[in-house]
PDB file of C-alpha atoms in Angstrom:
ATOM      1  CA  MET A 165       0.590  -7.200   3.202  1.00 86.00           C
ATOM      2  CA  LYS A 166       0.603  -5.219   5.790  1.00 96.00           C
ATOM      3  CA  VAL A 167      -2.045  -6.250   8.710  1.00 98.00           C
ATOM      4  CA  SER A 168      -3.343  -9.016   9.629  1.00 99.00           C
ATOM      5  CA  PHE A 169      -6.679  -8.805  12.173  1.00 99.00           C
ATOM      6  CA  VAL A 170      -7.508 -11.529  13.945  1.00 99.00           C
ATOM      7  CA  VAL A 171     -10.470 -11.379  15.814  1.00 99.00           C
ATOM      8  CA  ILE A 172     -12.582 -14.105  17.806  1.00 98.00           C
ATOM      9  CA  ASN A 173     -15.366 -14.773  17.101  1.00 97.00           C
ATOM     10  CA  TYR A 174     -17.355 -17.312  20.722  1.00 95.00           C
ATOM     11  CA  LYS A 175     -20.752 -16.723  19.830  1.00 94.00           C
ATOM     12  CA  THR A 176     -20.932 -13.016  18.445  1.00 95.00           C
ATOM     13  CA  ARG A 177     -22.528 -12.968  14.834  1.00 95.00           C
ATOM     14  CA  LYS A 178     -23.673 -10.439  14.482  1.00 95.00           C
ATOM     15  CA  GLU A 179     -21.181  -7.723  16.360  1.00 97.00           C
ATOM     16  CA  LEU A 180     -19.135  -9.851  13.592  1.00 98.00           C
ATOM     17  CA  GLU A 181     -20.791  -8.697  10.820  1.00 98.00           C
ATOM     18  CA  HIS A 182     -20.616  -4.965  11.887  1.00 98.00           C
ATOM     19  CA  CYS A 183     -16.679  -4.789  13.292  1.00 98.00           C
ATOM     20  CA  ILE A 184     -15.894  -6.356  10.071  1.00 98.00           C
ATOM     21  CA  ARG A 185     -18.133  -4.200   7.741  1.00 98.00           C
ATOM     22  CA  SER A 186     -16.363  -1.143  10.266  1.00 98.00           C
ATOM     23  CA  ILE A 187     -12.959  -2.682   9.003  1.00 98.00           C
ATOM     24  CA  HIS A 188     -13.536  -2.844   5.314  1.00 97.00           C
ATOM     25  CA  GLU A 189     -15.477   0.970   5.600  1.00 97.00           C
ATOM     26  CA  ASN A 190     -11.655   2.682   7.375  1.00 97.00           C
ATOM     27  CA  SER A 191      -9.026   0.778   6.760  1.00 94.00           C
ATOM     28  CA  SER A 192      -5.903   2.124   4.074  1.00 93.00           C
ATOM     29  CA  GLN A 193      -3.880  -0.263   4.261  1.00 93.00           C
ATOM     30  CA  PRO A 194      -3.800  -3.977   2.522  1.00 96.00           C
ATOM     31  CA  TYR A 195      -5.018  -6.173   5.436  1.00 98.00           C
ATOM     32  CA  GLU A 196      -6.554  -9.569   5.199  1.00 98.00           C
ATOM     33  CA  VAL A 197      -8.865 -10.583   8.601  1.00 99.00           C
ATOM     34  CA  ILE A 198      -8.460 -14.538   9.637  1.00 99.00           C
ATOM     35  CA  VAL A 199     -11.477 -15.440  11.901  1.00 99.00           C
ATOM     36  CA  ILE A 200     -10.988 -18.163  14.535  1.00 98.00           C
ATOM     37  CA  ASN A 201     -13.998 -19.123  15.311  1.00 98.00           C
ATOM     38  CA  ASN A 202     -14.533 -21.203  18.426  1.00 97.00           C
ATOM     39  CA  SER A 203     -18.241 -21.527  17.978  1.00 95.00           C
ATOM     40  CA  PRO A 204     -19.049 -25.013  16.095  1.00 94.00           C
ATOM     41  CA  THR A 205     -21.866 -23.990  15.967  1.00 94.00           C
ATOM     42  CA  GLU A 206     -21.963 -20.477  14.079  1.00 95.00           C
ATOM     43  CA  ASP A 207     -21.967 -20.658  10.500  1.00 95.00           C
ATOM     44  CA  LEU A 208     -20.048 -17.787   9.576  1.00 97.00           C
ATOM     45  CA  ASN A 209     -19.373 -19.282   5.735  1.00 94.00           C
ATOM     46  CA  HIS A 210     -21.359 -16.314   4.330  1.00 96.00           C
ATOM     47  CA  LEU A 211     -18.318 -12.925   5.882  1.00 96.00           C
ATOM     48  CA  ALA A 212     -16.032 -14.318   4.016  1.00 96.00           C
ATOM     49  CA  ALA A 213     -18.788 -14.775   0.252  1.00 96.00           C
ATOM     50  CA  ALA A 214     -19.017 -11.088   1.354  1.00 96.00           C
ATOM     51  CA  TYR A 215     -15.595  -9.701   2.303  1.00 96.00           C
ATOM     52  CA  PRO A 216     -12.430 -12.146  -0.514  1.00 93.00           C
ATOM     53  CA  ASN A 217     -10.012 -11.101   2.297  1.00 96.00           C
ATOM     54  CA  VAL A 218     -12.155 -12.242   4.833  1.00 98.00           C
ATOM     55  CA  LYS A 219     -10.684 -16.286   5.788  1.00 98.00           C
ATOM     56  CA  ILE A 220     -13.516 -18.030   9.154  1.00 98.00           C
ATOM     57  CA  VAL A 221     -11.194 -20.975  11.014  1.00 98.00           C
ATOM     58  CA  THR A 222     -13.250 -22.947  12.621  1.00 97.00           C
ATOM     59  CA  ASN A 223     -12.641 -25.164  15.160  1.00 96.00           C
ATOM     60  CA  SER A 224     -14.032 -27.651  17.090  1.00 95.00           C
ATOM     61  CA  ARG A 225     -15.293 -26.617  20.093  1.00 94.00           C
ATOM     62  CA  ASN A 226     -13.970 -23.209  22.004  1.00 94.00           C
ATOM     63  CA  MET A 227     -10.088 -23.406  22.002  1.00 91.00           C
ATOM     64  CA  GLY A 228      -9.791 -20.349  24.586  1.00 92.00           C
ATOM     65  CA  PHE A 229      -8.811 -16.643  23.985  1.00 93.00           C
ATOM     66  CA  ALA A 230      -4.797 -17.795  23.477  1.00 94.00           C
ATOM     67  CA  CYS A 231      -5.177 -20.685  21.721  1.00 96.00           C
ATOM     68  CA  ALA A 232      -7.016 -19.687  19.539  1.00 97.00           C
ATOM     69  CA  ALA A 233      -5.259 -16.316  18.887  1.00 98.00           C
ATOM     70  CA  ASN A 234      -2.270 -17.986  17.979  1.00 98.00           C
ATOM     71  CA  LEU A 235      -3.936 -20.065  15.691  1.00 98.00           C
ATOM     72  CA  GLY A 236      -4.966 -17.353  13.576  1.00 98.00           C
ATOM     73  CA  ALA A 237      -2.172 -15.498  13.632  1.00 99.00           C
ATOM     74  CA  SER A 238       0.342 -18.805  12.002  1.00 98.00           C
ATOM     75  CA  LEU A 239      -1.576 -17.720   9.587  1.00 98.00           C
ATOM     76  CA  ALA A 240      -1.366 -14.381   9.934  1.00 98.00           C
ATOM     77  CA  SER A 241       0.974 -12.789   6.112  1.00 98.00           C
ATOM     78  CA  GLY A 242       0.988  -9.019   7.653  1.00 98.00           C
ATOM     79  CA  GLU A 243       3.522  -7.414   9.070  1.00 98.00           C
ATOM     80  CA  TYR A 244       1.389  -6.538  11.368  1.00 98.00           C
ATOM     81  CA  ILE A 245      -1.428  -8.258  13.682  1.00 99.00           C
ATOM     82  CA  PHE A 246      -3.924  -6.753  14.682  1.00 99.00           C
ATOM     83  CA  PHE A 247      -5.429  -8.496  17.035  1.00 98.00           C
ATOM     84  CA  LEU A 248      -9.594  -7.025  17.198  1.00 98.00           C
ATOM     85  CA  ASN A 249     -12.530  -8.173  19.486  1.00 97.00           C
ATOM     86  CA  PRO A 250     -15.692  -9.072  17.582  1.00 97.00           C
ATOM     87  CA  ASP A 251     -17.784  -6.887  19.489  1.00 97.00           C
ATOM     88  CA  THR A 252     -15.262  -3.608  18.244  1.00 98.00           C
ATOM     89  CA  TYR A 253     -15.995  -1.392  16.090  1.00 98.00           C
ATOM     90  CA  PHE A 254     -14.516   1.751  14.258  1.00 97.00           C
ATOM     91  CA  ASP A 255     -15.823   4.609  12.333  1.00 96.00           C
ATOM     92  CA  SER A 256     -12.011   5.835  11.270  1.00 96.00           C
ATOM     93  CA  ASP A 257      -8.866   5.093  10.084  1.00 97.00           C
ATOM     94  CA  VAL A 258      -7.540   3.085  13.151  1.00 98.00           C
ATOM     95  CA  VAL A 259      -4.791   0.750  11.798  1.00 96.00           C
ATOM     96  CA  GLY A 260      -3.431   3.531   9.340  1.00 97.00           C
ATOM     97  CA  GLN A 261      -3.464   5.733  12.414  1.00 97.00           C
ATOM     98  CA  LEU A 262      -1.502   2.639  14.394  1.00 98.00           C
ATOM     99  CA  VAL A 263       1.342   1.434  12.023  1.00 98.00           C
ATOM    100  CA  LYS A 264       2.054   4.680  11.670  1.00 97.00           C
ATOM    101  CA  PHE A 265       2.805   5.830  15.413  1.00 98.00           C
ATOM    102  CA  VAL A 266       4.968   1.755  15.511  1.00 98.00           C
ATOM    103  CA  GLU A 267       6.698   2.661  12.858  1.00 97.00           C
ATOM    104  CA  ALA A 268       8.266   5.521  14.359  1.00 98.00           C
ATOM    105  CA  HIS A 269       8.825   4.006  17.082  1.00 97.00           C
ATOM    106  CA  PRO A 270      11.077   1.824  17.050  1.00 95.00           C
ATOM    107  CA  ASP A 271      10.482   1.043  21.214  1.00 97.00           C
ATOM    108  CA  ALA A 272       6.841   0.483  20.788  1.00 98.00           C
ATOM    109  CA  GLY A 273       6.570  -3.779  20.745  1.00 97.00           C
ATOM    110  CA  ILE A 274       2.323  -2.601  21.568  1.00 98.00           C
ATOM    111  CA  VAL A 275      -0.044  -0.283  20.512  1.00 98.00           C
ATOM    112  CA  ALA A 276      -3.197   0.420  21.615  1.00 97.00           C
ATOM    113  CA  PRO A 277      -6.037   2.733  20.577  1.00 98.00           C
ATOM    114  CA  GLY A 278      -8.203   3.853  22.846  1.00 95.00           C
ATOM    115  CA  MET A 279     -11.300   2.345  23.793  1.00 95.00           C
ATOM    116  CA  LYS A 280     -15.436   4.085  25.092  1.00 95.00           C
ATOM    117  CA  PHE A 281     -18.657   2.453  25.359  1.00 96.00           C
ATOM    118  CA  PRO A 282     -20.804   3.219  22.235  1.00 96.00           C
ATOM    119  CA  SER A 283     -22.336   5.873  24.256  1.00 96.00           C
ATOM    120  CA  GLY A 284     -18.850   7.276  23.452  1.00 95.00           C
ATOM    121  CA  ARG A 285     -18.492   6.955  27.226  1.00 94.00           C
ATOM    122  CA  PRO A 286     -14.455   6.027  27.854  1.00 91.00           C
ATOM    123  CA  GLN A 287     -13.458   2.451  29.102  1.00 91.00           C
ATOM    124  CA  PRO A 288     -10.749   1.798  30.976  1.00 84.00           C
ATOM    125  CA  THR A 289      -9.012   0.181  28.323  1.00 88.00           C
ATOM    126  CA  VAL A 290      -5.369   0.006  30.464  1.00 88.00           C
ATOM    127  CA  ARG A 291      -3.131  -1.343  33.991  1.00 86.00           C
ATOM    128  CA  ARG A 292      -1.061  -1.255  35.844  1.00 81.00           C
ATOM    129  CA  PHE A 293       0.627  -4.688  35.909  1.00 82.00           C
ATOM    130  CA  PRO A 294      -0.071  -5.849  39.710  1.00 74.00           C
ATOM    131  CA  LYS A 295       0.008  -6.389  42.920  1.00 68.00           C
ATOM    132  CA  TYR A 296      -2.515  -8.664  45.342  1.00 61.00           C
ATOM    133  CA  HIS A 297      -4.729  -6.308  46.587  1.00 57.00           C
ATOM    134  CA  TYR A 298      -4.928  -4.265  42.982  1.00 56.00           C
ATOM    135  CA  LEU A 299      -6.718  -8.028  42.638  1.00 60.00           C
ATOM    136  CA  LEU A 300      -9.598  -7.513  44.787  1.00 62.00           C
ATOM    137  CA  PHE A 301      -9.755  -3.905  43.319  1.00 58.00           C
ATOM    138  CA  GLY A 302      -9.835  -4.540  39.597  1.00 60.00           C
ATOM    139  CA  ARG A 303     -12.611  -2.882  37.049  1.00 57.00           C
ATOM    140  CA  GLY A 304     -15.092  -5.133  37.953  1.00 59.00           C
ATOM    141  CA  SER A 305     -14.571  -6.802  41.434  1.00 64.00           C
ATOM    142  CA  ILE A 306     -17.499  -6.249  44.168  1.00 64.00           C
ATOM    143  CA  PHE A 307     -15.113  -3.212  45.587  1.00 62.00           C
ATOM    144  CA  THR A 308     -14.938  -1.421  42.705  1.00 68.00           C
ATOM    145  CA  ARG A 309     -18.934  -1.206  42.499  1.00 68.00           C
ATOM    146  CA  VAL A 310     -19.316  -0.146  46.394  1.00 68.00           C
ATOM    147  CA  PHE A 311     -15.844   2.411  46.173  1.00 67.00           C
ATOM    148  CA  PRO A 312     -15.711   3.087  42.429  1.00 72.00           C
ATOM    149  CA  ASN A 313     -13.475   6.516  42.618  1.00 71.00           C
ATOM    150  CA  ASN A 314     -11.142   4.898  45.921  1.00 70.00           C
ATOM    151  CA  PRO A 315      -7.303   5.512  45.555  1.00 68.00           C
ATOM    152  CA  ILE A 316      -6.154   1.674  44.486  1.00 64.00           C
ATOM    153  CA  THR A 317      -8.834   1.041  42.286  1.00 68.00           C
ATOM    154  CA  ARG A 318      -7.997   4.213  40.423  1.00 63.00           C
ATOM    155  CA  THR A 319      -4.847   3.897  40.411  1.00 67.00           C
ATOM    156  CA  PHE A 320      -4.972   0.567  39.099  1.00 66.00           C
ATOM    157  CA  LEU A 321      -6.171   1.311  36.065  1.00 71.00           C
ATOM    158  CA  TYR A 322      -4.655   4.958  35.338  1.00 62.00           C
ATOM    159  CA  GLN A 323      -7.535   6.980  36.601  1.00 65.00           C
ATOM    160  CA  ASP A 324      -4.479   8.712  38.659  1.00 61.00           C
ATOM    161  CA  MET A 325      -3.267  10.312  36.048  1.00 63.00           C
ATOM    162  CA  ARG A 326      -5.079  12.859  32.866  1.00 71.00           C
ATOM    163  CA  ILE A 327      -3.967  10.268  29.394  1.00 75.00           C
ATOM    164  CA  GLN A 328      -4.328  12.884  27.037  1.00 78.00           C
ATOM    165  CA  SER A 329      -1.930  12.272  24.017  1.00 83.00           C
ATOM    166  CA  PRO A 330       0.424   8.947  23.465  1.00 91.00           C
ATOM    167  CA  VAL A 331       2.314   7.220  26.964  1.00 92.00           C
ATOM    168  CA  PRO A 332       4.065   4.206  28.436  1.00 94.00           C
ATOM    169  CA  VAL A 333       2.036   2.790  29.927  1.00 94.00           C
ATOM    170  CA  ASP A 334       2.347  -0.935  31.527  1.00 92.00           C
ATOM    171  CA  SER A 335      -1.204  -3.835  29.542  1.00 92.00           C
ATOM    172  CA  VAL A 336      -3.263  -2.741  26.927  1.00 94.00           C
ATOM    173  CA  SER A 337      -6.227  -4.404  26.942  1.00 92.00           C
ATOM    174  CA  GLY A 338      -6.280  -7.307  24.165  1.00 94.00           C
ATOM    175  CA  ALA A 339      -9.822  -6.281  22.236  1.00 95.00           C
ATOM    176  CA  ALA A 340      -7.758  -3.764  20.340  1.00 98.00           C
ATOM    177  CA  MET A 341      -3.876  -3.271  19.583  1.00 98.00           C
ATOM    178  CA  LEU A 342      -1.780  -3.930  17.445  1.00 99.00           C
ATOM    179  CA  VAL A 343       1.998  -6.325  17.330  1.00 98.00           C
ATOM    180  CA  LYS A 344       4.500  -6.243  14.647  1.00 98.00           C
ATOM    181  CA  ARG A 345       4.419  -9.882  13.810  1.00 98.00           C
ATOM    182  CA  ASP A 346       8.029 -11.084  13.918  1.00 97.00           C
ATOM    183  CA  THR A 347       8.255  -9.425  17.453  1.00 97.00           C
ATOM    184  CA  PHE A 348       4.989 -10.397  18.308  1.00 98.00           C
ATOM    185  CA  TRP A 349       6.752 -14.906  17.392  1.00 98.00           C
ATOM    186  CA  LYS A 350       9.395 -13.752  19.457  1.00 96.00           C
ATOM    187  CA  LEU A 351       7.502 -13.722  22.634  1.00 94.00           C
ATOM    188  CA  ASN A 352       5.766 -17.565  20.604  1.00 96.00           C
ATOM    189  CA  GLY A 353       2.706 -15.734  21.170  1.00 97.00           C
ATOM    190  CA  PHE A 354       0.364 -15.828  23.752  1.00 95.00           C
ATOM    191  CA  ASP A 355       0.628 -17.691  26.761  1.00 93.00           C
ATOM    192  CA  GLU A 356      -1.314 -20.673  26.488  1.00 91.00           C
ATOM    193  CA  ASN A 357      -2.342 -21.686  29.763  1.00 87.00           C
ATOM    194  CA  TYR A 358      -4.652 -18.354  29.969  1.00 77.00           C
ATOM    195  CA  PHE A 359      -7.811 -19.611  28.467  1.00 64.00           C
ATOM    196  CA  LEU A 360     -10.045 -15.949  28.572  1.00 60.00           C
ATOM    197  CA  MET A 361      -8.387 -12.869  30.425  1.00 63.00           C
ATOM    198  CA  VAL A 362      -5.126 -11.989  32.133  1.00 82.00           C
ATOM    199  CA  GLU A 363      -2.355 -12.974  28.667  1.00 90.00           C
ATOM    200  CA  ASP A 364      -2.710  -9.946  27.052  1.00 92.00           C
ATOM    201  CA  MET A 365      -1.374  -8.241  30.386  1.00 90.00           C
ATOM    202  CA  ASP A 366       1.641 -11.665  30.062  1.00 93.00           C
ATOM    203  CA  LEU A 367       2.290 -10.358  27.027  1.00 96.00           C
ATOM    204  CA  ALA A 368       3.472  -7.110  27.770  1.00 95.00           C
ATOM    205  CA  TYR A 369       5.154  -7.565  30.346  1.00 93.00           C
ATOM    206  CA  ARG A 370       7.131 -10.219  28.769  1.00 95.00           C
ATOM    207  CA  LEU A 371       7.428  -7.879  26.123  1.00 96.00           C
ATOM    208  CA  LYS A 372       8.627  -5.285  28.598  1.00 94.00           C
ATOM    209  CA  GLN A 373      11.113  -7.519  29.849  1.00 94.00           C
ATOM    210  CA  MET A 374      12.768  -7.552  25.782  1.00 96.00           C
ATOM    211  CA  GLY A 375      13.028  -3.577  25.789  1.00 97.00           C
ATOM    212  CA  TYR A 376       9.765  -2.898  24.001  1.00 98.00           C
ATOM    213  CA  LYS A 377       7.100  -0.563  25.980  1.00 97.00           C
ATOM    214  CA  VAL A 378       3.927  -1.063  25.090  1.00 97.00           C
ATOM    215  CA  TYR A 379       2.492   2.391  23.782  1.00 98.00           C
ATOM    216  CA  TYR A 380      -1.626   3.714  24.799  1.00 96.00           C
ATOM    217  CA  LEU A 381      -3.779   6.132  22.735  1.00 97.00           C
ATOM    218  CA  PRO A 382      -6.530   8.303  23.887  1.00 94.00           C
ATOM    219  CA  ASP A 383      -6.637  10.158  21.149  1.00 95.00           C
ATOM    220  CA  VAL A 384      -7.321   7.088  18.534  1.00 97.00           C
ATOM    221  CA  THR A 385     -10.914   5.442  19.697  1.00 96.00           C
ATOM    222  CA  VAL A 386     -12.449   2.170  18.917  1.00 98.00           C
ATOM    223  CA  TYR A 387     -15.953   1.559  20.556  1.00 98.00           C
ATOM    224  CA  HIS A 388     -16.221  -2.346  22.108  1.00 97.00           C
ATOM    225  CA  TYR A 389     -19.441  -3.135  23.715  1.00 94.00           C
ATOM    226  CA  LEU A 390     -17.160  -4.763  26.593  1.00 78.00           C
ATOM    227  CA  GLY A 391     -18.373  -8.608  26.806  1.00 61.00           C
ATOM    228  CA  ARG A 392     -20.949 -10.141  25.071  1.00 53.00           C
ATOM    229  CA  SER A 393     -18.471 -12.852  24.677  1.00 52.00           C
ATOM    230  CA  ARG A 394     -17.309 -13.897  27.892  1.00 51.00           C
ATOM    231  CA  GLU A 395     -20.580 -13.330  28.841  1.00 50.00           C
ATOM    232  CA  ARG A 396     -22.385 -15.674  26.741  1.00 48.00           C
ATOM    233  CA  ALA A 397     -19.136 -18.183  27.922  1.00 48.00           C
ATOM    234  CA  GLY A 398     -21.663 -18.680  30.708  1.00 46.00           C
ATOM    235  CA  PRO A 399     -20.862 -18.921  34.077  1.00 45.00           C
ATOM    236  CA  ARG A 400     -19.262 -22.376  34.076  1.00 42.00           C
ATOM    237  CA  ILE A 401     -16.348 -21.624  31.826  1.00 40.00           C
ATOM    238  CA  VAL A 402     -16.181 -18.524  33.453  1.00 41.00           C
ATOM    239  CA  ARG A 403     -15.548 -20.177  37.064  1.00 38.00           C
ATOM    240  CA  GLU A 404     -13.723 -23.176  35.855  1.00 39.00           C
ATOM    241  CA  HIS A 405     -11.021 -20.870  33.441  1.00 37.00           C
ATOM    242  CA  ILE A 406     -10.723 -17.796  34.664  1.00 41.00           C
ATOM    243  CA  ASN A 407     -10.789 -18.561  39.097  1.00 41.00           C
ATOM    244  CA  PRO A 408      -8.146 -20.514  38.876  1.00 37.00           C
ATOM    245  CA  ILE A 409      -6.108 -17.422  37.242  1.00 39.00           C
ATOM    246  CA  CYS A 410      -7.249 -15.100  38.924  1.00 42.00           C
ATOM    247  CA  TYR A 411      -6.601 -16.621  42.519  1.00 34.00           C
ATOM    248  CA  GLY A 412      -3.134 -19.201  41.743  1.00 38.00           C
ATOM    249  CA  ASP A 413      -1.136 -18.977  36.964  1.00 43.00           C
ATOM    250  CA  VAL A 414      -1.783 -14.944  37.693  1.00 43.00           C
ATOM    251  CA  CYS A 415       0.151 -15.047  41.752  1.00 40.00           C
ATOM    252  CA  ASP A 416       2.926 -17.411  39.830  1.00 44.00           C
ATOM    253  CA  THR A 417       4.068 -15.608  37.197  1.00 43.00           C
ATOM    254  CA  VAL A 418       3.850 -11.564  36.759  1.00 44.00           C
ATOM    255  CA  LEU A 419       2.681 -10.972  40.800  1.00 43.00           C
ATOM    256  CA  SER A 420       6.417 -12.973  41.313  1.00 45.00           C
ATOM    257  CA  VAL A 421       8.125  -9.821  39.299  1.00 42.00           C
ATOM    258  CA  LEU A 422       7.152  -7.532  41.438  1.00 40.00           C
ATOM    259  CA  THR A 423       7.973  -8.931  44.749  1.00 40.00           C
TER     260      THR A 423
END
């Protein structure tokens, strides 16, 4: 098996069906799809019946992204793991292009495609490691909404550079990223102290500590609806799990390396 797709579902059945169909129609590499279903009230067994290489594992509760992704990775048999959000899809051989790049670049720890909204508008998915002022000027912050072209946000999201070819970056979105399975487990996977968000940046930082690079390939495209699971998680989950990360753990871990 060459590639194991690991997809975490939370109330995204419709989008997930589209995602799996796009994998089936556009993947040149031998693959399997492991869906970790964090939404126990959603029955996804029809997908396993329709696609023999799809495995569904339904949890009794919402475990969050990091725990569910590690569970999926533990079941993977592929040489590579492609973590993919359920609200994504693609119309070309994305995984073949990413695998080809990794095999030509032994220093690649993570490779990630460019991402676009379904309309075709580019979606910012690369980020520099955070400094304290970046917490106030993240992509969705009120400051960025009021001042969308401010220099702090542009620097944080690499918008101060015109990226047109593969380039090393600090971190990429976990919505679509490929990593060697052996490399992933050298790091013991995602840090499960993070429930939702930040875990992709933490993984990138730990990979860099081991001497690997994170590559962004803007000419390879995945389409992303953006935030469907997060929207449906509801404000309580966001408040309980994301706020402690933003104001606590992330300052004690990722930010500490920059001081």
